[in-house]
Amino acid sequence: MQIHLTDSEEAMKCRVRSATSVMVNGEWVPLDIALSEERMASFLGDRVMGA
C-alpha cells in the first residue's frame, strides 16, 4: 500500500475530488466506505483476498 498526499507527484496525476479521496488499485473508494474504519477494512480485505 502506498499513501500519497494531495500535493505529491503521484497524486498530481489524479483528479482529487475532496480532502477524503481514496483510490485502491486505480479504483475510487466511495466516500461512505473511506470514512468508516469497519467498511474500509472489509473493502480492502475483499481486494486482498480477491487478488
Short mmCIF file of N, CA and C in Angstrom, two decimals:
data_model
loop_
_atom_site.label_atom_id
_atom_site.label_comp_id
_atom_site.label_asym_id
_atom_site.label_seq_id
_atom_site.Cartn_x
_atom_site.Cartn_y
_atom_site.Cartn_z
N MET A 1 0.84 -1.17 0.00
CA MET A 1 0.00 0.00 0.00
C MET A 1 0.89 1.23 0.00
N GLN A 2 0.50 2.19 -0.79
CA GLN A 2 1.20 3.47 -0.83
C GLN A 2 0.21 4.57 -0.46
N ILE A 3 0.68 5.49 0.33
CA ILE A 3 -0.15 6.63 0.72
C ILE A 3 0.52 7.89 0.21
N HIS A 4 -0.22 8.70 -0.53
CA HIS A 4 0.31 9.94 -1.09
C HIS A 4 -0.54 11.12 -0.65
N LEU A 5 0.12 12.21 -0.31
CA LEU A 5 -0.59 13.45 -0.01
C LEU A 5 -1.07 14.07 -1.32
N THR A 6 -2.04 14.94 -1.23
CA THR A 6 -2.62 15.53 -2.44
C THR A 6 -1.64 16.36 -3.23
N ASP A 7 -0.55 16.81 -2.61
CA ASP A 7 0.44 17.59 -3.34
C ASP A 7 1.63 16.76 -3.81
N SER A 8 1.55 15.43 -3.69
CA SER A 8 2.64 14.57 -4.15
C SER A 8 2.61 14.44 -5.67
N GLU A 9 3.75 14.08 -6.24
CA GLU A 9 3.84 13.91 -7.69
C GLU A 9 2.85 12.85 -8.19
N GLU A 10 2.71 11.76 -7.44
CA GLU A 10 1.79 10.69 -7.83
C GLU A 10 0.34 11.17 -7.82
N ALA A 11 -0.02 11.96 -6.82
CA ALA A 11 -1.40 12.44 -6.71
C ALA A 11 -1.72 13.49 -7.77
N MET A 12 -0.72 14.19 -8.25
CA MET A 12 -0.95 15.22 -9.27
C MET A 12 -1.51 14.61 -10.55
N LYS A 13 -1.29 13.32 -10.76
CA LYS A 13 -1.78 12.63 -11.96
C LYS A 13 -3.27 12.31 -11.87
N CYS A 14 -3.84 12.43 -10.67
CA CYS A 14 -5.25 12.09 -10.45
C CYS A 14 -6.05 13.35 -10.16
N ARG A 15 -7.31 13.29 -10.47
CA ARG A 15 -8.20 14.40 -10.13
C ARG A 15 -8.77 14.12 -8.75
N VAL A 16 -8.23 14.78 -7.75
CA VAL A 16 -8.67 14.57 -6.37
C VAL A 16 -9.94 15.37 -6.16
N ARG A 17 -10.98 14.69 -5.69
CA ARG A 17 -12.30 15.30 -5.61
C ARG A 17 -12.60 15.95 -4.27
N SER A 18 -11.87 15.57 -3.24
CA SER A 18 -12.11 16.16 -1.93
C SER A 18 -10.92 15.85 -1.03
N ALA A 19 -10.99 16.31 0.20
CA ALA A 19 -9.91 16.04 1.15
C ALA A 19 -9.88 14.57 1.56
N THR A 20 -10.94 13.85 1.30
CA THR A 20 -11.01 12.44 1.66
C THR A 20 -11.20 11.61 0.40
N SER A 21 -10.23 11.67 -0.49
CA SER A 21 -10.25 10.87 -1.71
C SER A 21 -9.34 9.67 -1.50
N VAL A 22 -9.88 8.49 -1.74
CA VAL A 22 -9.10 7.27 -1.58
C VAL A 22 -9.21 6.47 -2.86
N MET A 23 -8.06 6.01 -3.35
CA MET A 23 -8.02 5.19 -4.55
C MET A 23 -7.25 3.92 -4.22
N VAL A 24 -7.80 2.78 -4.60
CA VAL A 24 -7.15 1.49 -4.38
C VAL A 24 -7.03 0.79 -5.72
N ASN A 25 -5.81 0.51 -6.14
CA ASN A 25 -5.56 -0.16 -7.42
C ASN A 25 -6.29 0.52 -8.58
N GLY A 26 -6.25 1.85 -8.59
CA GLY A 26 -6.86 2.60 -9.68
C GLY A 26 -8.37 2.74 -9.58
N GLU A 27 -8.96 2.30 -8.48
CA GLU A 27 -10.42 2.37 -8.28
C GLU A 27 -10.73 3.34 -7.14
N TRP A 28 -11.61 4.31 -7.41
CA TRP A 28 -12.02 5.23 -6.35
C TRP A 28 -12.84 4.49 -5.31
N VAL A 29 -12.55 4.74 -4.05
CA VAL A 29 -13.31 4.16 -2.95
C VAL A 29 -14.43 5.13 -2.61
N PRO A 30 -15.69 4.65 -2.56
CA PRO A 30 -16.79 5.54 -2.20
C PRO A 30 -16.55 6.20 -0.84
N LEU A 31 -16.96 7.45 -0.73
CA LEU A 31 -16.71 8.24 0.48
C LEU A 31 -17.25 7.57 1.74
N ASP A 32 -18.44 6.98 1.67
CA ASP A 32 -19.02 6.35 2.87
C ASP A 32 -18.16 5.18 3.34
N ILE A 33 -17.50 4.49 2.43
CA ILE A 33 -16.60 3.40 2.81
C ILE A 33 -15.30 3.96 3.36
N ALA A 34 -14.75 4.98 2.70
CA ALA A 34 -13.48 5.57 3.13
C ALA A 34 -13.57 6.18 4.53
N LEU A 35 -14.74 6.64 4.92
CA LEU A 35 -14.91 7.28 6.23
C LEU A 35 -15.20 6.29 7.35
N SER A 36 -15.44 5.03 7.02
CA SER A 36 -15.77 4.02 8.02
C SER A 36 -14.62 3.02 8.15
N GLU A 37 -14.04 2.94 9.34
CA GLU A 37 -12.93 2.00 9.55
C GLU A 37 -13.36 0.57 9.26
N GLU A 38 -14.53 0.18 9.73
CA GLU A 38 -15.02 -1.19 9.52
C GLU A 38 -15.28 -1.47 8.04
N ARG A 39 -15.95 -0.57 7.37
CA ARG A 39 -16.27 -0.78 5.94
C ARG A 39 -15.00 -0.73 5.08
N MET A 40 -14.05 0.14 5.45
CA MET A 40 -12.80 0.21 4.69
C MET A 40 -12.00 -1.07 4.88
N ALA A 41 -11.96 -1.61 6.09
CA ALA A 41 -11.25 -2.87 6.33
C ALA A 41 -11.86 -3.99 5.50
N SER A 42 -13.18 -4.02 5.43
CA SER A 42 -13.87 -5.03 4.62
C SER A 42 -13.56 -4.84 3.14
N PHE A 43 -13.61 -3.60 2.68
CA PHE A 43 -13.32 -3.27 1.29
C PHE A 43 -11.91 -3.72 0.91
N LEU A 44 -10.93 -3.39 1.75
CA LEU A 44 -9.55 -3.77 1.48
C LEU A 44 -9.36 -5.28 1.57
N GLY A 45 -10.02 -5.90 2.55
CA GLY A 45 -9.93 -7.35 2.69
C GLY A 45 -10.45 -8.06 1.46
N ASP A 46 -11.55 -7.57 0.91
CA ASP A 46 -12.11 -8.17 -0.30
C ASP A 46 -11.12 -8.07 -1.46
N ARG A 47 -10.42 -6.95 -1.56
CA ARG A 47 -9.48 -6.77 -2.67
C ARG A 47 -8.23 -7.63 -2.48
N VAL A 48 -7.76 -7.75 -1.24
CA VAL A 48 -6.57 -8.56 -0.96
C VAL A 48 -6.88 -10.03 -1.18
N MET A 49 -8.01 -10.49 -0.68
CA MET A 49 -8.38 -11.90 -0.82
C MET A 49 -8.74 -12.23 -2.26
N GLY A 50 -9.24 -11.23 -2.98
CA GLY A 50 -9.64 -11.45 -4.37
C GLY A 50 -8.47 -11.34 -5.34
N ALA A 51 -7.33 -10.86 -4.84
CA ALA A 51 -6.16 -10.65 -5.72
C ALA A 51 -5.46 -11.92 -6.09
#
